[in-house]
């Protein structure tokens, strides 16, 4: 069963509705975007869900084998296990979304808002993930026009705890609401746990889960009406995503 991330939330009511619907992650965008919020707004959303992860007792995560850093698939499988151990302590986890921002800015906002994880997009290096004070989800943008034959060739293990594939389109690179080739995503998902984003909606997420088999799915514009979160669509999306991966 795929985990679900509802991204682009702007109010405490948004994240509470996502939590009630059964979301595993809620995202708030601190990067340049029409959904951008500031650290104070982010903090209000984090606190609406209770104490941040940093203030909760955590189950001991599974240890990484010494050679796992050099093995791409093993590295991200271990990352998924780590995040799942976090989810045992808190659900949903809060994710701060950043793009092309200095690590110092990311850390300052993440600390003030109290987010549990960060998501890094843009042209920064994989090594930037080691400069932030939260575990990081790294976004790889896939062109819907000319996708790479092997996107894993662009993925470097040993830095982010998780990988997200999103469509590359528009002024913010991601968050475009456009679908890219799910066959590309399926080939990645066969080898390692990953977030699938890009153009997902309540109407197509079940097909996406069945086709790609992602560890998690991510949605922002697909659960909005008039540029704002529609809580009915959020419930429909979570329900469709979860039921698609449930045993018959």
GROMACS .gro file of C-alpha atoms in nm:
model
  248
    1UNK     CA    1   0.000   0.000   0.000
    2UNK     CA    2   0.148   0.336  -0.104
    3UNK     CA    3   0.201   0.609   0.150
    4UNK     CA    4   0.042   0.947   0.070
    5UNK     CA    5   0.178   1.301   0.089
    6UNK     CA    6  -0.056   1.600   0.058
    7UNK     CA    7   0.158   1.899  -0.036
    8UNK     CA    8   0.109   2.273  -0.069
    9UNK     CA    9  -0.094   2.313   0.250
   10UNK     CA   10  -0.142   2.670   0.371
   11UNK     CA   11  -0.353   2.656   0.686
   12UNK     CA   12  -0.388   2.444   1.002
   13UNK     CA   13  -0.729   2.339   0.871
   14UNK     CA   14  -0.560   2.197   0.561
   15UNK     CA   15  -0.317   1.974   0.749
   16UNK     CA   16  -0.580   1.861   0.998
   17UNK     CA   17  -0.808   1.759   0.711
   18UNK     CA   18  -0.522   1.569   0.547
   19UNK     CA   19  -0.442   1.395   0.875
   20UNK     CA   20  -0.806   1.300   0.929
   21UNK     CA   21  -0.819   1.160   0.574
   22UNK     CA   22  -0.525   0.931   0.652
   23UNK     CA   23  -0.232   1.111   0.488
   24UNK     CA   24   0.114   0.995   0.595
   25UNK     CA   25   0.291   1.324   0.511
   26UNK     CA   26   0.177   1.685   0.482
   27UNK     CA   27   0.391   1.934   0.293
   28UNK     CA   28   0.426   2.309   0.317
   29UNK     CA   29   0.614   2.505   0.054
   30UNK     CA   30   0.881   2.757   0.155
   31UNK     CA   31   1.020   2.787  -0.199
   32UNK     CA   32   0.914   3.032  -0.470
   33UNK     CA   33   0.561   2.920  -0.551
   34UNK     CA   34   0.203   3.039  -0.561
   35UNK     CA   35   0.155   2.815  -0.255
   36UNK     CA   36   0.446   2.961  -0.061
   37UNK     CA   37   0.407   3.012   0.315
   38UNK     CA   38   0.643   3.167   0.570
   39UNK     CA   39   0.800   3.002   0.873
   40UNK     CA   40   0.535   3.138   1.109
   41UNK     CA   41   0.254   2.993   0.898
   42UNK     CA   42   0.446   2.668   0.876
   43UNK     CA   43   0.485   2.655   1.253
   44UNK     CA   44   0.110   2.699   1.298
   45UNK     CA   45   0.049   2.399   1.073
   46UNK     CA   46   0.313   2.187   1.246
   47UNK     CA   47   0.177   2.266   1.592
   48UNK     CA   48  -0.180   2.194   1.483
   49UNK     CA   49  -0.068   1.831   1.452
   50UNK     CA   50   0.098   1.822   1.794
   51UNK     CA   51   0.463   1.813   1.890
   52UNK     CA   52   0.723   1.801   1.611
   53UNK     CA   53   0.913   1.478   1.564
   54UNK     CA   54   1.219   1.630   1.732
   55UNK     CA   55   1.022   1.654   2.058
   56UNK     CA   56   0.890   1.297   2.054
   57UNK     CA   57   1.049   0.968   2.160
   58UNK     CA   58   1.163   0.779   1.852
   59UNK     CA   59   1.194   0.409   1.787
   60UNK     CA   60   1.555   0.318   1.714
   61UNK     CA   61   1.589   0.311   1.335
   62UNK     CA   62   1.736   0.002   1.169
   63UNK     CA   63   2.116   0.023   1.136
   64UNK     CA   64   2.269   0.075   0.795
   65UNK     CA   65   2.512  -0.188   0.677
   66UNK     CA   66   2.866  -0.049   0.627
   67UNK     CA   67   2.851  -0.084   0.249
   68UNK     CA   68   2.496   0.047   0.203
   69UNK     CA   69   2.616   0.398   0.110
   70UNK     CA   70   2.772   0.261  -0.209
   71UNK     CA   71   2.464   0.060  -0.308
   72UNK     CA   72   2.189   0.280  -0.455
   73UNK     CA   73   1.901   0.038  -0.405
   74UNK     CA   74   2.006  -0.068  -0.054
   75UNK     CA   75   2.058   0.293   0.049
   76UNK     CA   76   1.705   0.402  -0.039
   77UNK     CA   77   1.551   0.085   0.106
   78UNK     CA   78   1.720   0.173   0.433
   79UNK     CA   79   1.589   0.530   0.400
   80UNK     CA   80   1.235   0.400   0.361
   81UNK     CA   81   1.278   0.189   0.675
   82UNK     CA   82   1.404   0.495   0.860
   83UNK     CA   83   1.103   0.707   0.758
   84UNK     CA   84   0.867   0.423   0.845
   85UNK     CA   85   1.022   0.413   1.191
   86UNK     CA   86   0.947   0.786   1.222
   87UNK     CA   87   0.587   0.721   1.120
   88UNK     CA   88   0.554   0.483   1.414
   89UNK     CA   89   0.609   0.786   1.639
   90UNK     CA   90   0.414   1.045   1.441
   91UNK     CA   91   0.168   1.040   1.153
   92UNK     CA   92   0.147   1.247   0.943
   93UNK     CA   93   0.504   1.371   0.925
   94UNK     CA   94   0.548   1.735   0.821
   95UNK     CA   95   0.768   1.815   0.521
   96UNK     CA   96   0.914   2.156   0.439
   97UNK     CA   97   0.961   2.201   0.064
   98UNK     CA   98   1.255   2.406  -0.065
   99UNK     CA   99   1.412   2.472  -0.406
  100UNK     CA  100   1.741   2.640  -0.496
  101UNK     CA  101   1.781   2.786  -0.146
  102UNK     CA  102   2.103   2.797   0.055
  103UNK     CA  103   2.135   2.531   0.326
  104UNK     CA  104   2.154   2.806   0.586
  105UNK     CA  105   1.815   2.940   0.477
  106UNK     CA  106   1.666   2.590   0.469
  107UNK     CA  107   1.792   2.519   0.821
  108UNK     CA  108   1.668   2.847   0.964
  109UNK     CA  109   1.317   2.803   0.824
  110UNK     CA  110   1.300   2.432   0.910
  111UNK     CA  111   1.403   2.504   1.268
  112UNK     CA  112   1.160   2.793   1.314
  113UNK     CA  113   0.869   2.603   1.158
  114UNK     CA  114   0.959   2.276   1.329
  115UNK     CA  115   0.911   2.054   1.022
  116UNK     CA  116   1.007   1.688   1.052
  117UNK     CA  117   1.166   1.640   0.708
  118UNK     CA  118   1.279   1.865   0.423
  119UNK     CA  119   1.227   1.820   0.051
  120UNK     CA  120   1.495   1.966  -0.175
  121UNK     CA  121   1.432   2.044  -0.542
  122UNK     CA  122   1.615   2.251  -0.798
  123UNK     CA  123   1.969   2.257  -0.926
  124UNK     CA  124   2.154   2.207  -0.597
  125UNK     CA  125   2.394   1.917  -0.552
  126UNK     CA  126   2.307   1.591  -0.380
  127UNK     CA  127   2.569   1.681  -0.119
  128UNK     CA  128   2.348   1.973  -0.007
  129UNK     CA  129   2.133   1.711   0.167
  130UNK     CA  130   2.415   1.661   0.417
  131UNK     CA  131   2.424   2.032   0.501
  132UNK     CA  132   2.065   2.050   0.626
  133UNK     CA  133   1.964   1.957   0.979
  134UNK     CA  134   1.666   1.741   0.879
  135UNK     CA  135   1.653   1.418   0.682
  136UNK     CA  136   1.599   1.512   0.318
  137UNK     CA  137   1.383   1.394   0.029
  138UNK     CA  138   1.562   1.478  -0.296
  139UNK     CA  139   1.353   1.557  -0.604
  140UNK     CA  140   1.461   1.441  -0.948
  141UNK     CA  141   1.270   1.626  -1.220
  142UNK     CA  142   1.181   1.419  -1.526
  143UNK     CA  143   1.104   1.597  -1.852
  144UNK     CA  144   0.766   1.494  -1.997
  145UNK     CA  145   0.909   1.566  -2.344
  146UNK     CA  146   1.250   1.394  -2.337
  147UNK     CA  147   1.276   1.173  -2.026
  148UNK     CA  148   1.611   1.008  -1.951
  149UNK     CA  149   1.645   0.645  -2.054
  150UNK     CA  150   1.775   0.561  -1.707
  151UNK     CA  151   1.695   0.827  -1.446
  152UNK     CA  152   1.877   0.624  -1.181
  153UNK     CA  153   2.200   0.724  -1.353
  154UNK     CA  154   2.128   1.073  -1.214
  155UNK     CA  155   2.066   0.949  -0.858
  156UNK     CA  156   2.349   0.952  -0.604
  157UNK     CA  157   2.318   0.733  -0.294
  158UNK     CA  158   2.449   0.837   0.044
  159UNK     CA  159   2.288   1.181   0.065
  160UNK     CA  160   1.907   1.205   0.077
  161UNK     CA  161   1.698   0.963   0.278
  162UNK     CA  162   1.438   0.937  -0.001
  163UNK     CA  163   1.391   1.005  -0.371
  164UNK     CA  164   1.097   1.175  -0.546
  165UNK     CA  165   1.032   1.177  -0.920
  166UNK     CA  166   0.832   1.479  -1.040
  167UNK     CA  167   0.752   1.626  -1.378
  168UNK     CA  168   0.987   1.902  -1.490
  169UNK     CA  169   0.773   2.186  -1.620
  170UNK     CA  170   0.696   2.552  -1.557
  171UNK     CA  171   0.874   2.827  -1.363
  172UNK     CA  172   0.912   2.618  -1.047
  173UNK     CA  173   1.036   2.304  -1.232
  174UNK     CA  174   0.800   2.087  -1.024
  175UNK     CA  175   0.450   2.137  -0.891
  176UNK     CA  176   0.321   2.183  -1.244
  177UNK     CA  177   0.030   1.941  -1.228
  178UNK     CA  178   0.171   1.768  -1.539
  179UNK     CA  179   0.215   1.392  -1.574
  180UNK     CA  180   0.542   1.247  -1.704
  181UNK     CA  181   0.599   0.898  -1.847
  182UNK     CA  182   0.494   0.652  -1.578
  183UNK     CA  183   0.700   0.380  -1.748
  184UNK     CA  184   1.011   0.575  -1.647
  185UNK     CA  185   0.883   0.586  -1.290
  186UNK     CA  186   0.793   0.216  -1.295
  187UNK     CA  187   1.147   0.117  -1.388
  188UNK     CA  188   1.279   0.317  -1.092
  189UNK     CA  189   1.014   0.189  -0.852
  190UNK     CA  190   1.104  -0.170  -0.940
  191UNK     CA  191   1.450  -0.109  -0.798
  192UNK     CA  192   1.402   0.120  -0.501
  193UNK     CA  193   1.136   0.297  -0.287
  194UNK     CA  194   1.035   0.634  -0.430
  195UNK     CA  195   0.777   0.912  -0.416
  196UNK     CA  196   0.577   0.963  -0.736
  197UNK     CA  197   0.457   1.318  -0.807
  198UNK     CA  198   0.337   1.511  -1.109
  199UNK     CA  199  -0.020   1.548  -1.226
  200UNK     CA  200  -0.180   1.307  -0.980
  201UNK     CA  201  -0.549   1.348  -0.897
  202UNK     CA  202  -0.820   1.143  -0.724
  203UNK     CA  203  -0.920   1.025  -1.073
  204UNK     CA  204  -0.580   0.884  -1.178
  205UNK     CA  205  -0.390   0.800  -0.859
  206UNK     CA  206  -0.523   0.443  -0.839
  207UNK     CA  207  -0.399   0.381  -1.193
  208UNK     CA  208  -0.065   0.540  -1.104
  209UNK     CA  209  -0.023   0.315  -0.802
  210UNK     CA  210  -0.119   0.006  -1.002
  211UNK     CA  211   0.114   0.099  -1.291
  212UNK     CA  212   0.418   0.231  -1.104
  213UNK     CA  213   0.397   0.064  -0.762
  214UNK     CA  214   0.550   0.366  -0.582
  215UNK     CA  215   0.642   0.360  -0.214
  216UNK     CA  216   0.458   0.693  -0.181
  217UNK     CA  217   0.254   0.936  -0.392
  218UNK     CA  218   0.252   1.315  -0.369
  219UNK     CA  219  -0.017   1.562  -0.473
  220UNK     CA  220  -0.070   1.939  -0.454
  221UNK     CA  221  -0.279   2.096  -0.731
  222UNK     CA  222  -0.473   1.774  -0.790
  223UNK     CA  223  -0.665   1.823  -0.463
  224UNK     CA  224  -0.740   2.193  -0.507
  225UNK     CA  225  -1.030   2.400  -0.635
  226UNK     CA  226  -0.982   2.769  -0.701
  227UNK     CA  227  -0.621   2.749  -0.589
  228UNK     CA  228  -0.707   2.624  -0.238
  229UNK     CA  229  -0.713   2.280  -0.082
  230UNK     CA  230  -1.048   2.109  -0.122
  231UNK     CA  231  -1.082   1.875   0.173
  232UNK     CA  232  -1.331   1.654  -0.010
  233UNK     CA  233  -1.077   1.600  -0.288
  234UNK     CA  234  -0.808   1.529  -0.027
  235UNK     CA  235  -1.023   1.254   0.122
  236UNK     CA  236  -1.096   1.114  -0.223
  237UNK     CA  237  -0.727   1.113  -0.317
  238UNK     CA  238  -0.612   0.938   0.000
  239UNK     CA  239  -0.891   0.685  -0.029
  240UNK     CA  240  -0.814   0.607  -0.393
  241UNK     CA  241  -0.438   0.579  -0.333
  242UNK     CA  242  -0.473   0.354  -0.030
  243UNK     CA  243  -0.738   0.127  -0.180
  244UNK     CA  244  -0.534   0.079  -0.497
  245UNK     CA  245  -0.255  -0.084  -0.302
  246UNK     CA  246  -0.470  -0.276  -0.055
  247UNK     CA  247  -0.498  -0.655  -0.083
  248UNK     CA  248  -0.817  -0.781  -0.246
   0.00000   0.00000   0.00000
